[in-house]
Short mmCIF file of C-alpha atoms in Angstrom, two decimals:
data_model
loop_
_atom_site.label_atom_id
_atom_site.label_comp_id
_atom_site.label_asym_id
_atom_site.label_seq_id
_atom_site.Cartn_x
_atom_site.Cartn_y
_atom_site.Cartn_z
CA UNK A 1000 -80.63 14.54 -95.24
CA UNK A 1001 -79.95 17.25 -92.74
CA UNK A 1002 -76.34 17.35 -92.21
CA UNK A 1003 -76.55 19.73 -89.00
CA UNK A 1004 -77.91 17.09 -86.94
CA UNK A 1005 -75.43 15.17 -87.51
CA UNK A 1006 -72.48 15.26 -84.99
CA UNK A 1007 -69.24 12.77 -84.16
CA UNK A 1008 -69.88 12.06 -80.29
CA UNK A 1009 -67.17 9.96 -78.39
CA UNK A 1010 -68.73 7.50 -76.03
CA UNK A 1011 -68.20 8.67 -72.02
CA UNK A 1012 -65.59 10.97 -73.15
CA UNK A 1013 -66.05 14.36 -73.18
CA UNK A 1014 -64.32 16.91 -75.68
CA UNK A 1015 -62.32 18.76 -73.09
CA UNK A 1016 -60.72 15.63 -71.91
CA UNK A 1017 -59.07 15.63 -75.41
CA UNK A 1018 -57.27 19.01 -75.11
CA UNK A 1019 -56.06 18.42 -71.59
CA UNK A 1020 -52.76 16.51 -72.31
CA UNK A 1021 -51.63 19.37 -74.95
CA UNK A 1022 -49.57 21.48 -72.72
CA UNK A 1023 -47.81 18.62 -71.23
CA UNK A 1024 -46.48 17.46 -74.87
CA UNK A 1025 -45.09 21.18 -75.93
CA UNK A 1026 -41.56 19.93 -74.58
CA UNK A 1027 -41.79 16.53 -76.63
CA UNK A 1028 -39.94 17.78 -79.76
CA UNK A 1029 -36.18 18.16 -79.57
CA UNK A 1030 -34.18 21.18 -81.05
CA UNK A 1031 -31.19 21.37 -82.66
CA UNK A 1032 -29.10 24.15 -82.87
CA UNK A 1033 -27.20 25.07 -86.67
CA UNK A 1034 -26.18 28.96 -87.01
CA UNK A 1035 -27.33 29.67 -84.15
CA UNK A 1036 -30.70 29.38 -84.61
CA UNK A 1037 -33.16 26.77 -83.39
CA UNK A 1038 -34.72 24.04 -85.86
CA UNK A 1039 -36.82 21.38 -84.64
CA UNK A 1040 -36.24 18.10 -85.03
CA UNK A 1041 -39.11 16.99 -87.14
CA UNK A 1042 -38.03 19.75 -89.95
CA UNK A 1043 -34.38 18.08 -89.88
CA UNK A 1044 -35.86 14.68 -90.91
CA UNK A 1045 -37.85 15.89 -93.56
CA UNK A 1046 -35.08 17.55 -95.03
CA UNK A 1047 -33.17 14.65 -94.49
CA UNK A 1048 -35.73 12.44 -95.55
CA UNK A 1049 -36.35 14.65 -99.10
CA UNK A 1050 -32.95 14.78 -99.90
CA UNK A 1051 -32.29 11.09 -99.28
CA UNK A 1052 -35.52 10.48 -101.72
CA UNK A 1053 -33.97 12.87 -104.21
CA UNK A 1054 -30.77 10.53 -104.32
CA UNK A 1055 -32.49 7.69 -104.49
CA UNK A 1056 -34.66 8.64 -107.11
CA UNK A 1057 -31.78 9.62 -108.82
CA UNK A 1058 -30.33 6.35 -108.50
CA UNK A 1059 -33.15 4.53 -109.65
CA UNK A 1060 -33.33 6.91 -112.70
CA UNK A 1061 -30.09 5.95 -114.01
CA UNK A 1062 -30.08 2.27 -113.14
CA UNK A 1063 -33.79 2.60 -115.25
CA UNK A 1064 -35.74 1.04 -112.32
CA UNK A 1065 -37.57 4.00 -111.75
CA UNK A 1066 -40.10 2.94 -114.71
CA UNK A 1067 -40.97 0.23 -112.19
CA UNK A 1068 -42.40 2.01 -109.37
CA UNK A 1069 -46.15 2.95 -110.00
CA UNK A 1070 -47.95 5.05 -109.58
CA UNK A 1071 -45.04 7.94 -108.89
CA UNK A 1072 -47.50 10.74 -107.44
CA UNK A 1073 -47.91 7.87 -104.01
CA UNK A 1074 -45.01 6.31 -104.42
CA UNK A 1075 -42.77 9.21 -103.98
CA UNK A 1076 -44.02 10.87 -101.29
CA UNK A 1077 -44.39 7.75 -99.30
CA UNK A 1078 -40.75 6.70 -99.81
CA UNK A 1079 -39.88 10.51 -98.47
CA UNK A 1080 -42.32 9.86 -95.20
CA UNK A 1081 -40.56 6.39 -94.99
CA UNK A 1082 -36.87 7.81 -95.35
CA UNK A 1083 -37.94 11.04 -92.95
CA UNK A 1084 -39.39 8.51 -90.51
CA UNK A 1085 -36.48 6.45 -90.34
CA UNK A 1086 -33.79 9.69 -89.94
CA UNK A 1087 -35.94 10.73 -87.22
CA UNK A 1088 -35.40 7.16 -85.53
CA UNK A 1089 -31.60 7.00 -86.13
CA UNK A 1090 -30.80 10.30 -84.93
CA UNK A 1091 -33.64 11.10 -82.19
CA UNK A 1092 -34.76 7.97 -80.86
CA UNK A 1093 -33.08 7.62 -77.19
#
């Protein structure tokens, strides 16, 4: 099998049509301003969202229903996306 000849096409659509929203969505992401430098938003709630999942892991560890949660190497890191996500919402959403 020739793997070159092989390509993804879109139906109708063009690939250029793709990149031609981009620079209108550089101004999407909010900043926030701590020491007086710049962060943006996204980075908060993953810091947020990483040390919430490091409590409740922590939590869960002494209660013993960590044991519970399989496997941990998914698990984990979708309870951080899930706890990121949901900062993002309670403290950016307008």
């Amino acid at each position: 099998m020739d793997l070159r000849r092989i390509q993804h096409k879109s139906p109708g659509v063009p690939p250029s049509a793709w990149t031609l929203p981009l620079p209108f969505l550089t101004g999407c992401s909010p900043y926030m301003e701590i020491g007086g430098a710049y962060f943006p938003g996204w980075l908060l709630s993953l810091f947020l969202g990483a040390a919430a999942g490091a409590m409740l892991r922590t939590a869960l560890v002494r209660n013993g229903i960590d044991s519970f949660i399989e496997p941990h190497a998914l698990a984990w890191p979708a309870i951080i996306t899930a706890l990121s996500a949901f900062s993002w919402l309670l403290f950016f959403s307008q």
